[in-house]
Amino acid sequence: MIVKIADNILSPLGLTTDENFNSILAGESKLAVHQNVFGLPKAFCGSLFDRERLSKILAESITDSADLSFLEQLCVYSALQALENTGINPANPDVIFVISTTKGNVEYLSEDRMDKRSYLAYSANRISRYFANPNKPVVVSNACISGVCAQIAAVRELLSGRYRYAIVIGCDVLSKFIVSGFQSFKALSADACKPYDKNRSGLNLGEAAGTIILERTENPISEAWQYAGSSIHNDANHISGPSRTGEGSYRVLIDLLKSVDRSELAFINAHGTATAYNDEMESIAIHRAELDETPVNGLKGFYGHTLGAAGIIETILSMKAVDNSVVLPTRGYEVQGTTYTLKLSNQKKETVKKAFIKILSGFGGSNAGIAYRKGGIE
Amino acid sequence: MNIISEIKISPESVFLNGTLISSKGITELYREYVGNYPKFFKMDSLCKLGFIAAELLLRDFSIEEKEDCAIVLFNESSSLITDRNYENTIIDPENYFPSPALFVYTLANIVTGEIAIRHKIFGETSFYVTDEYDESYMESIVRNTVLTSSPSMILYGWVDYKTENDYLASFKLMKN
């Protein structure tokens, strides 16, 4: 079986998973309106790293950090934190790196139009080489679903028998490129987003890095987080708009229910970007999969949409929530705003259940989901 | 799963199952083999290339046969050529006009979505970026795909567009 053995979340809310989890329990967020950043002519509301403060921390922890881009440093730092106390030697050939990012070092396009640093595989190689890992890293590029796809790619590499450990890193940083693009789509909310709410008006963008380390083992420790199932489906409908019937997401949920039972689920951690179309689509997919009675939450109200990191950090926080017997609140949600009523709350709730589903949807009509279960037998 | 057909499209030639069938460019191929799908002209070059390569392998299959086909594609440059075009719309503060029509193509996996839409494919769509064309690397990722899913067909391969004189689509179709 495949189990999670370590993790890290590096975000504007904290440098460790625990700092992030505690901030969320305290209802904190760093979403704020930013003016005159990245050379953008228009303000936007997002969750940004304090670059000055963080750069010092990164420089202290990373050897020759100046050789790496900011994004690469975040990935290395997050993986170093996750590796601490695991006893894993990342230089061993039985370790594979899997990287999830949507735009990588896209900001280097402005400086040198053919800069090799803007190539995603070049950047991923620099990250795995920092750890002296001998294997070619797997780089997943599936827009907003990349963070879950990277976990699925890692699970497959482990199941193939070729590797024992997979270090899955998700990261995106914001830039003029990314923010202007979402602004041109008129997809951004002027203030903190309101997932699934009647008055939701768009998404926020956020920066984060996250790492999950998975292991293939026959002897998991008790209470270990086990991979239960996964699925990826396309809507075959539109490249930038979600399906009106939630087709891809619905098919993902139906696949996942073959490996976890509805009665086991503590919650579905959904995408919940707070755009009109995404949240409506998810309500349709969840209803069609007859999961109306299962609690649903979305974490974009704390972090914004962290793109390639979202699937990783939201999975880690979901594990942490079950560890603490809670369903995390959906920050920003107040009044039901989707056709089908989802079991949402802006307050944390208790749960005794031990499994969850994480789903994502994104550009290209893509949808992905993964299910994990704590302890017990498969 | 066995490979049942393959296509290779470069600026010089188009080989279908090892036979040279054309030496035309991408738009000419569209006019010859498709012709009635106006969305083609909205696509960026990477999508046009992947679209036409997929077309030549999938056109003889019914909707039902294709429904749960997996599409697993790879390249080196992701969407960098379109990224640069989009960058040109925002680089000059005096001439700032970020284009949503371009921005949507600044993701490599959009080509998998364009193929899925054209062929009504609801299966897995996955895009991986790697540092070089490596047949055995692609095959190992594709073999691993069936460890957690059971598609009836898999369309997989390389699709990279660098310039109008330097592009390659090399797809294979596998079927049970």
Coordinates of C-alpha atoms in Angstrom, one line a residue:
Chain A
M1 CA 0.0 0.0 0.0
I2 CA 0.9 3.7 -0.4
V3 CA 1.1 5.8 2.8
K4 CA 1.9 9.4 3.5
I5 CA 4.9 9.7 5.8
A6 CA 5.7 13.4 5.9
D7 CA 4.5 16.8 4.7
N8 CA 5.1 20.5 4.8
I9 CA 3.1 23.6 3.9
L10 CA 5.0 26.9 3.2
S11 CA 2.6 29.7 2.8
P12 CA 2.0 33.3 3.8
L13 CA 0.3 31.8 6.9
G14 CA 3.4 29.9 8.1
L15 CA 6.5 27.9 7.4
T16 CA 5.2 24.5 8.7
T17 CA 2.1 22.4 8.4
D18 CA 1.3 23.0 12.1
E19 CA 1.6 26.8 11.8
N20 CA -0.7 26.7 8.8
F21 CA -3.2 24.5 10.4
N22 CA -3.3 26.5 13.6
S23 CA -3.7 29.7 11.6
I24 CA -6.7 28.2 9.8
L25 CA -8.3 27.1 13.1
A26 CA -7.9 30.7 14.3
G27 CA -9.6 31.9 11.2
E28 CA -6.6 33.8 9.8
S29 CA -5.9 34.7 6.2
K30 CA -3.3 36.9 4.4
L31 CA -5.7 37.8 1.6
A32 CA -5.3 41.5 1.1
V33 CA -5.6 44.1 -1.6
H34 CA -2.2 44.7 -3.2
Q35 CA -1.5 47.9 -5.2
N36 CA 1.6 48.6 -7.3
V37 CA 3.0 45.1 -7.1
F38 CA 4.6 43.1 -10.0
G39 CA 4.3 46.3 -12.2
L40 CA 0.5 45.7 -12.5
P41 CA -1.5 48.8 -13.4
K42 CA -4.5 47.4 -11.5
A43 CA -4.8 46.4 -7.8
F44 CA -5.8 42.8 -6.9
C45 CA -6.7 40.9 -3.8
G46 CA -4.4 38.0 -3.1
S47 CA -2.3 36.1 -0.6
L48 CA 1.4 37.0 -1.1
F49 CA 4.6 35.9 0.6
D50 CA 6.5 38.6 2.5
R51 CA 9.4 38.2 0.2
E52 CA 11.9 40.2 2.2
R53 CA 11.4 38.3 5.4
L54 CA 11.1 34.9 3.7
S55 CA 14.2 35.4 1.5
K56 CA 16.4 35.7 4.7
I57 CA 14.9 32.4 6.0
L58 CA 15.4 30.7 2.7
A59 CA 19.0 31.9 2.4
E60 CA 19.8 30.6 5.9
S61 CA 18.4 27.1 5.2
I62 CA 19.5 26.5 1.6
T63 CA 23.1 26.1 0.4
D64 CA 24.0 28.5 -2.4
S65 CA 20.4 29.7 -2.5
A66 CA 21.2 32.5 -4.9
D67 CA 21.7 29.9 -7.6
L68 CA 18.0 29.0 -7.4
S69 CA 15.0 31.1 -8.4
F70 CA 12.5 32.1 -5.7
L71 CA 10.2 29.4 -6.8
E72 CA 12.9 26.8 -6.7
Q73 CA 14.0 27.9 -3.3
L74 CA 10.5 27.6 -2.0
C75 CA 10.3 24.0 -3.4
V76 CA 13.6 23.1 -1.9
Y77 CA 12.8 24.6 1.5
S78 CA 9.4 22.9 1.6
A79 CA 11.0 19.5 0.7
L80 CA 13.8 20.0 3.3
Q81 CA 11.2 20.6 6.0
A82 CA 9.2 17.6 5.0
L83 CA 12.3 15.4 4.9
E84 CA 13.4 16.4 8.4
N85 CA 13.3 13.4 10.8
T86 CA 12.1 10.9 8.1
G87 CA 15.5 9.2 7.7
I88 CA 15.0 9.3 4.0
N89 CA 18.1 10.0 1.9
P90 CA 16.8 11.9 -1.1
A91 CA 19.9 11.1 -3.0
N92 CA 19.0 7.4 -3.1
P93 CA 17.9 5.9 -6.5
D94 CA 14.7 4.6 -4.9
V95 CA 13.4 8.2 -4.4
I96 CA 11.5 10.0 -7.2
F97 CA 10.7 13.7 -7.2
V98 CA 7.3 14.8 -8.7
I99 CA 6.8 18.5 -9.3
S100 CA 3.5 20.3 -9.7
T101 CA 3.5 23.9 -11.0
T102 CA 1.3 25.7 -13.6
K103 CA 3.7 28.5 -14.6
G104 CA 7.0 27.7 -12.9
N105 CA 9.5 30.6 -13.5
V106 CA 7.4 32.3 -16.1
E107 CA 8.5 35.7 -14.8
Y108 CA 12.0 35.1 -16.4
L109 CA 10.3 35.5 -19.8
S110 CA 10.4 39.2 -19.2
E111 CA 14.1 39.3 -18.6
D112 CA 15.4 37.1 -21.3
R113 CA 12.9 35.8 -23.8
M114 CA 14.5 32.5 -24.3
D115 CA 15.7 32.0 -20.7
K116 CA 16.2 28.3 -20.0
R117 CA 14.9 28.9 -16.5
S118 CA 11.4 29.3 -17.8
Y119 CA 11.4 25.7 -19.0
L120 CA 9.6 23.7 -16.4
A121 CA 11.8 20.6 -16.6
Y122 CA 14.9 22.7 -16.3
S123 CA 13.6 24.1 -13.1
A124 CA 12.5 20.7 -11.8
N125 CA 15.9 19.2 -12.5
R126 CA 17.5 22.0 -10.5
I127 CA 15.3 21.1 -7.5
S128 CA 16.0 17.3 -7.7
R129 CA 19.7 17.9 -8.3
Y130 CA 19.8 20.1 -5.1
F131 CA 19.1 16.8 -3.3
A132 CA 21.6 14.9 -5.5
N133 CA 18.7 12.7 -6.7
P134 CA 19.8 10.7 -9.7
N135 CA 16.3 10.2 -11.3
K136 CA 14.5 12.4 -13.9
P137 CA 11.8 14.3 -12.0
V138 CA 8.2 13.9 -13.2
V139 CA 6.7 17.3 -14.0
V140 CA 3.0 17.5 -14.2
S141 CA 1.4 20.3 -16.1
N142 CA -2.3 20.1 -15.9
A143 CA -3.3 23.6 -15.0
C144 CA -5.3 23.9 -11.7
I145 CA -5.6 20.2 -11.1
S146 CA -1.8 19.6 -11.2
G147 CA -1.5 19.2 -7.4
V148 CA -3.8 16.2 -7.4
C149 CA -2.4 14.9 -10.7
A150 CA 1.1 15.0 -9.1
Q151 CA 0.0 12.8 -6.2
I152 CA -1.6 10.4 -8.7
A153 CA 1.6 10.3 -10.8
A154 CA 3.6 9.6 -7.6
V155 CA 1.3 6.8 -6.6
R156 CA 1.7 5.3 -10.0
E157 CA 5.5 5.5 -9.9
L158 CA 5.4 3.7 -6.5
L159 CA 2.9 1.1 -7.6
S160 CA 5.1 0.3 -10.6
G161 CA 7.6 -1.0 -8.1
R162 CA 10.5 1.2 -9.4
Y163 CA 10.6 3.5 -6.4
R164 CA 10.0 3.3 -2.7
Y165 CA 9.6 7.0 -1.9
A166 CA 8.0 9.9 -3.8
I167 CA 8.6 13.5 -2.9
V168 CA 5.7 15.4 -4.3
I169 CA 6.2 19.2 -4.4
G170 CA 3.6 21.8 -5.6
C171 CA 4.4 25.4 -6.0
D172 CA 3.4 28.6 -7.8
V173 CA 4.4 32.2 -7.2
L174 CA 2.4 35.1 -8.6
S175 CA 3.7 37.5 -11.3
K176 CA 2.5 40.2 -13.6
F177 CA 1.9 37.4 -16.1
I178 CA -0.4 35.3 -14.0
V179 CA -2.3 38.1 -12.3
S180 CA -2.9 40.1 -15.5
G181 CA -4.2 36.9 -17.2
F182 CA -6.8 36.3 -14.5
Q183 CA -7.7 40.0 -14.5
S184 CA -8.2 39.9 -18.2
F185 CA -10.6 36.9 -17.7
K186 CA -12.5 39.1 -15.1
A187 CA -12.2 36.1 -12.8
L188 CA -10.9 37.9 -9.7
S189 CA -12.9 39.1 -6.7
A190 CA -12.1 42.6 -5.5
D191 CA -11.9 41.4 -1.9
A192 CA -11.6 38.1 0.0
C193 CA -13.4 35.4 -1.9
K194 CA -16.7 33.8 -0.8
P195 CA -16.7 30.1 -2.0
Y196 CA -20.2 28.7 -2.7
D197 CA -21.8 31.9 -1.4
K198 CA -24.7 33.6 -3.1
N199 CA -22.7 36.8 -3.3
R200 CA -19.5 35.2 -4.6
S201 CA -17.8 37.4 -7.2
G202 CA -14.7 35.5 -8.3
L203 CA -11.5 34.0 -7.0
N204 CA -8.3 35.3 -5.3
L205 CA -4.9 34.2 -6.3
G206 CA -2.4 33.0 -3.7
E207 CA 1.2 31.9 -3.3
A208 CA 2.3 28.7 -1.6
A209 CA 4.5 25.6 -1.7
G210 CA 3.7 22.2 -0.3
T211 CA 5.3 18.8 -0.1
I212 CA 3.9 15.4 0.5
I213 CA 6.2 12.4 0.9
L214 CA 4.6 9.0 0.0
E215 CA 6.0 5.6 0.6
R216 CA 5.2 2.1 -0.8
T217 CA 5.2 -0.2 2.2
E218 CA 3.7 -3.5 3.3
N219 CA 4.0 -2.6 7.0
P220 CA 2.5 0.8 7.6
I221 CA 2.5 2.3 11.1
S222 CA -1.0 2.2 12.6
E223 CA -3.0 5.3 12.0
A224 CA -1.0 6.0 8.8
W225 CA -2.7 7.9 6.0
Q226 CA -3.2 5.5 3.2
Y227 CA -3.9 6.2 -0.5
A228 CA -7.4 4.8 -1.3
G229 CA -8.2 5.8 -4.9
S230 CA -7.8 8.4 -7.6
S231 CA -9.3 9.5 -10.9
I232 CA -8.9 12.0 -13.7
H233 CA -11.6 12.9 -16.2
N234 CA -12.1 15.5 -18.9
D235 CA -15.4 17.4 -19.4
A236 CA -15.1 17.4 -23.2
N237 CA -16.9 20.6 -23.1
H238 CA -14.9 23.9 -23.0
I239 CA -11.3 24.9 -22.5
S240 CA -12.0 27.7 -20.1
G241 CA -15.4 27.0 -18.7
P242 CA -16.5 24.1 -16.5
S243 CA -19.2 21.7 -17.7
R244 CA -22.8 22.7 -17.0
T245 CA -23.5 19.1 -16.0
G246 CA -20.3 18.7 -13.9
E247 CA -19.6 15.7 -16.1
G248 CA -15.9 15.3 -15.5
S249 CA -16.1 16.0 -11.8
Y250 CA -19.1 13.7 -11.5
R251 CA -17.2 10.9 -13.1
V252 CA -14.2 11.5 -10.8
L253 CA -16.5 11.2 -7.7
I254 CA -18.1 8.0 -9.0
D255 CA -14.6 6.5 -9.6
L256 CA -13.5 7.5 -6.1
L257 CA -16.6 5.9 -4.5
K258 CA -15.4 2.6 -5.7
S259 CA -12.5 2.8 -3.2
V260 CA -14.2 4.7 -0.3
D261 CA -17.7 4.3 1.0
R262 CA -19.9 7.4 1.5
S263 CA -20.3 6.4 5.1
E264 CA -16.6 6.6 5.7
L265 CA -16.2 10.2 4.5
A266 CA -15.5 13.0 7.0
F267 CA -15.8 15.5 4.1
I268 CA -15.2 16.3 0.5
N269 CA -12.5 19.0 0.2
A270 CA -13.7 20.6 -3.0
H271 CA -12.1 23.1 -5.4
G272 CA -14.4 26.0 -4.4
T273 CA -12.6 28.8 -6.2
A274 CA -15.6 31.2 -5.6
T275 CA -16.2 31.8 -9.3
A276 CA -19.9 31.6 -10.3
Y277 CA -19.3 28.7 -12.7
N278 CA -16.9 26.5 -10.7
D279 CA -18.8 26.4 -7.5
E280 CA -22.1 25.8 -9.3
M281 CA -20.6 23.0 -11.4
E282 CA -19.2 21.3 -8.2
S283 CA -22.6 21.4 -6.5
I284 CA -24.1 19.6 -9.6
A285 CA -21.4 17.0 -9.6
I286 CA -21.7 16.3 -5.9
H287 CA -25.5 16.1 -6.1
R288 CA -25.3 13.8 -9.1
A289 CA -22.9 11.5 -7.1
E290 CA -25.5 11.5 -4.3
L291 CA -23.0 13.0 -1.9
D292 CA -25.4 15.8 -0.7
E293 CA -25.3 14.5 2.9
T294 CA -21.5 14.5 3.1
P295 CA -19.9 17.7 4.5
V296 CA -18.1 19.8 1.9
N297 CA -15.5 22.5 2.5
G298 CA -13.2 24.8 0.4
L299 CA -10.1 26.5 1.7
K300 CA -9.6 29.2 -1.0
G301 CA -11.0 31.8 1.5
F302 CA -7.8 31.3 3.6
Y303 CA -5.1 31.1 0.8
G304 CA -6.8 32.1 -2.4
H305 CA -6.2 29.8 -5.4
T306 CA -2.5 28.7 -5.1
L307 CA -2.6 27.0 -8.5
G308 CA 0.0 24.1 -8.7
A309 CA 0.2 24.1 -4.9
A310 CA -3.5 24.0 -4.2
G311 CA -4.0 20.2 -4.6
I312 CA -1.0 19.5 -2.3
I313 CA -1.6 21.9 0.5
E314 CA -5.4 21.3 0.6
T315 CA -4.7 17.5 0.8
I316 CA -2.3 18.0 3.7
L317 CA -4.8 20.3 5.6
S318 CA -7.5 17.7 5.0
M319 CA -5.4 15.0 6.6
K320 CA -4.5 17.3 9.5
A321 CA -8.2 18.1 10.0
V322 CA -9.2 14.4 10.2
D323 CA -6.2 13.9 12.6
N324 CA -7.8 16.5 14.8
S325 CA -11.4 15.2 14.3
V326 CA -12.6 18.4 12.6
V327 CA -14.1 19.5 9.3
L328 CA -12.4 22.8 8.5
P329 CA -14.6 25.8 7.9
T330 CA -15.2 27.3 4.5
R331 CA -14.0 30.9 5.2
G332 CA -16.1 33.5 3.3
Y333 CA -19.2 31.3 2.9
E334 CA -22.4 32.7 4.4
V335 CA -25.5 32.1 2.3
Q336 CA -26.2 29.1 0.0
G337 CA -25.4 30.2 -3.6
T338 CA -25.6 27.0 -5.7
T339 CA -28.5 25.2 -7.3
Y340 CA -28.0 22.2 -5.0
T341 CA -27.6 22.6 -1.3
L342 CA -24.1 21.4 -0.1
K343 CA -23.3 20.7 3.5
L344 CA -21.1 23.7 4.0
S345 CA -20.3 25.8 7.1
N346 CA -18.1 28.7 7.9
Q347 CA -17.6 27.2 11.4
K348 CA -15.4 24.1 12.1
K349 CA -17.4 21.0 12.9
E350 CA -16.4 17.8 14.7
T351 CA -16.1 14.5 12.9
V352 CA -15.3 11.0 13.9
K353 CA -14.8 9.8 10.3
K354 CA -11.4 8.8 8.9
A355 CA -11.5 9.3 5.2
F356 CA -11.9 12.2 2.7
I357 CA -12.0 13.1 -0.9
K358 CA -10.1 15.9 -2.5
I359 CA -11.3 17.2 -5.8
L360 CA -10.1 19.9 -8.3
S361 CA -11.1 21.2 -11.7
G362 CA -9.4 23.5 -14.1
F363 CA -8.7 24.9 -17.5
G364 CA -8.6 22.4 -20.4
G365 CA -11.8 20.8 -19.0
S366 CA -9.8 18.8 -16.6
N367 CA -11.0 17.3 -13.3
A368 CA -9.1 15.2 -10.8
G369 CA -9.7 13.6 -7.4
I370 CA -7.9 11.5 -4.8
A371 CA -9.2 9.7 -1.7
Y372 CA -7.2 8.9 1.4
R373 CA -8.1 6.9 4.5
K374 CA -6.5 6.9 7.9
G375 CA -5.5 3.6 9.5
G376 CA -7.6 0.5 9.3
I377 CA -7.4 -2.0 6.5
E378 CA -8.1 -1.3 2.8
Chain B
M1 CA -2.6 -2.9 -24.7
N2 CA -1.2 -2.9 -28.2
I3 CA -0.1 0.0 -30.4
I4 CA -2.5 0.0 -33.4
S5 CA -1.5 3.2 -35.2
E6 CA 0.9 6.0 -35.1
I7 CA 1.5 9.4 -36.6
K8 CA 4.5 11.7 -37.0
I9 CA 4.1 15.3 -38.1
S10 CA 7.0 17.7 -38.6
P11 CA 7.5 20.7 -40.9
E12 CA 8.9 18.4 -43.6
S13 CA 6.6 15.4 -43.6
V14 CA 3.6 13.6 -42.2
F15 CA 4.0 9.8 -41.7
L16 CA 0.9 7.7 -40.9
N17 CA 1.8 4.2 -39.8
G18 CA 5.2 4.6 -41.3
T19 CA 4.0 5.8 -44.7
L20 CA 4.6 9.3 -46.0
I21 CA 1.1 10.8 -46.6
S22 CA 1.9 14.5 -46.9
S23 CA 4.5 17.2 -46.7
K24 CA 2.1 20.0 -46.0
G25 CA 1.9 22.4 -43.1
I26 CA -0.5 22.2 -40.2
T27 CA -3.2 24.5 -41.7
E28 CA -3.1 22.8 -45.0
L29 CA -3.5 19.4 -43.2
Y30 CA -6.5 20.9 -41.4
R31 CA -8.1 21.9 -44.8
E32 CA -7.4 18.5 -46.3
Y33 CA -8.5 16.3 -43.5
V34 CA -11.0 18.3 -41.4
G35 CA -12.2 21.6 -42.9
N36 CA -15.4 22.0 -40.9
Y37 CA -14.2 22.8 -37.3
P38 CA -13.9 26.6 -37.1
K39 CA -12.6 26.4 -33.5
F40 CA -9.3 25.3 -35.0
F41 CA -8.5 28.8 -36.0
K42 CA -8.8 30.1 -32.4
M43 CA -6.3 27.6 -31.2
D44 CA -2.6 28.4 -30.6
S45 CA 0.1 26.5 -32.6
L46 CA 0.6 23.8 -30.0
C47 CA -3.1 23.0 -30.0
K48 CA -3.4 23.0 -33.8
L49 CA -0.5 20.6 -34.0
G50 CA -1.9 18.2 -31.4
F51 CA -5.4 18.5 -32.8
I52 CA -4.5 17.5 -36.3
A53 CA -2.2 14.6 -35.1
A54 CA -5.0 13.3 -32.9
E55 CA -7.5 13.7 -35.8
L56 CA -5.6 11.4 -38.1
L57 CA -5.5 8.6 -35.5
L58 CA -9.0 9.0 -34.0
R59 CA -11.3 9.9 -36.9
D60 CA -12.2 6.3 -37.7
F61 CA -13.5 5.5 -34.2
S62 CA -17.1 5.9 -33.0
I63 CA -18.0 8.3 -30.1
E64 CA -18.7 5.2 -27.9
E65 CA -15.3 3.7 -28.6
K66 CA -13.5 7.0 -27.8
E67 CA -15.5 7.9 -24.7
D68 CA -13.1 6.7 -22.1
C69 CA -9.9 7.0 -24.1
A70 CA -7.0 8.5 -22.1
I71 CA -4.9 11.3 -23.6
V72 CA -1.3 11.4 -22.2
L73 CA 1.0 14.0 -23.9
F74 CA 4.5 15.2 -23.3
N75 CA 6.8 18.0 -24.4
E76 CA 9.8 20.2 -23.6
S77 CA 8.6 23.7 -24.2
S78 CA 5.1 23.5 -22.5
S79 CA 3.3 26.5 -23.8
L80 CA 6.3 28.9 -23.9
I81 CA 5.7 30.1 -27.5
T82 CA 2.2 31.3 -26.5
D83 CA 3.5 32.5 -23.1
R84 CA 5.8 34.8 -25.0
N85 CA 3.0 36.1 -27.2
Y86 CA 0.9 36.8 -24.1
E87 CA 3.9 38.5 -22.5
N88 CA 4.0 40.9 -25.4
T89 CA 0.5 42.1 -24.5
I90 CA 1.5 43.2 -21.0
I91 CA 5.2 44.2 -21.3
D92 CA 4.7 47.8 -22.4
P93 CA 2.8 49.9 -19.8
E94 CA 1.9 52.3 -22.6
N95 CA 0.4 49.5 -24.7
Y96 CA -1.0 47.2 -22.1
F97 CA -3.8 44.9 -23.4
P98 CA -3.7 41.5 -21.7
S99 CA -5.7 39.1 -23.9
P100 CA -7.9 36.5 -22.3
A101 CA -8.0 34.6 -25.7
L102 CA -4.2 34.2 -25.5
F103 CA -4.0 33.7 -21.8
V104 CA -6.1 30.6 -21.9
Y105 CA -3.5 28.9 -24.2
T106 CA -0.6 29.6 -21.8
L107 CA -1.1 26.1 -20.3
A108 CA 0.3 23.1 -22.1
N109 CA -2.6 20.8 -21.1
I110 CA -5.1 22.9 -23.1
V111 CA -4.2 20.8 -26.1
T112 CA -5.4 17.6 -24.3
G113 CA -8.7 19.5 -23.7
E114 CA -9.1 20.6 -27.3
I115 CA -8.7 16.9 -28.4
A116 CA -11.1 15.8 -25.8
I117 CA -13.7 18.3 -26.9
R118 CA -13.3 17.4 -30.6
H119 CA -13.7 13.7 -30.0
K120 CA -16.1 13.8 -27.0
I121 CA -13.5 12.0 -24.8
F122 CA -14.3 12.0 -21.1
G123 CA -11.3 9.9 -20.1
E124 CA -8.1 11.0 -18.4
T125 CA -6.2 13.9 -19.9
S126 CA -2.7 14.4 -18.6
F127 CA 0.3 16.5 -19.7
Y128 CA 3.9 16.0 -18.6
V129 CA 6.9 18.2 -19.3
T130 CA 10.3 16.7 -19.7
D131 CA 13.7 17.9 -20.8
E132 CA 14.0 15.8 -23.9
Y133 CA 12.2 13.6 -26.3
D134 CA 12.6 10.2 -24.7
E135 CA 10.5 7.3 -26.0
S136 CA 11.1 5.0 -23.1
Y137 CA 10.4 7.7 -20.5
M138 CA 7.0 8.3 -22.2
E139 CA 6.2 4.6 -22.4
S140 CA 7.0 4.1 -18.7
I141 CA 4.6 6.9 -17.7
V142 CA 1.9 5.6 -20.0
R143 CA 2.3 2.0 -18.7
N144 CA 1.9 3.4 -15.2
T145 CA -1.4 5.1 -16.2
V146 CA -3.2 1.8 -16.2
L147 CA -2.0 1.0 -12.7
T148 CA -4.8 3.3 -11.3
S149 CA -7.3 3.5 -14.3
S150 CA -8.6 1.2 -17.0
P151 CA -9.0 3.1 -20.3
S152 CA -10.1 1.3 -23.4
M153 CA -7.7 3.2 -25.5
I154 CA -4.7 5.5 -24.8
L155 CA -3.6 8.3 -27.2
Y156 CA -0.1 9.2 -26.1
G157 CA 3.0 10.9 -27.3
W158 CA 5.1 14.0 -27.9
V159 CA 3.7 17.4 -29.0
D160 CA 6.2 20.3 -29.1
Y161 CA 5.9 23.5 -31.0
K162 CA 9.0 25.8 -31.0
T163 CA 8.7 27.8 -34.3
E164 CA 7.0 27.3 -37.6
N165 CA 10.1 25.6 -38.8
D166 CA 10.7 23.5 -35.7
Y167 CA 7.8 21.4 -34.4
L168 CA 7.0 17.7 -33.8
A169 CA 3.9 15.7 -33.0
S170 CA 4.6 12.0 -32.6
F171 CA 1.5 10.1 -31.3
K172 CA 0.6 6.5 -30.8
L173 CA -2.7 4.9 -30.2
M174 CA -3.0 1.9 -28.0
K175 CA -6.0 -0.3 -27.6
N176 CA -7.0 -3.4 -25.7

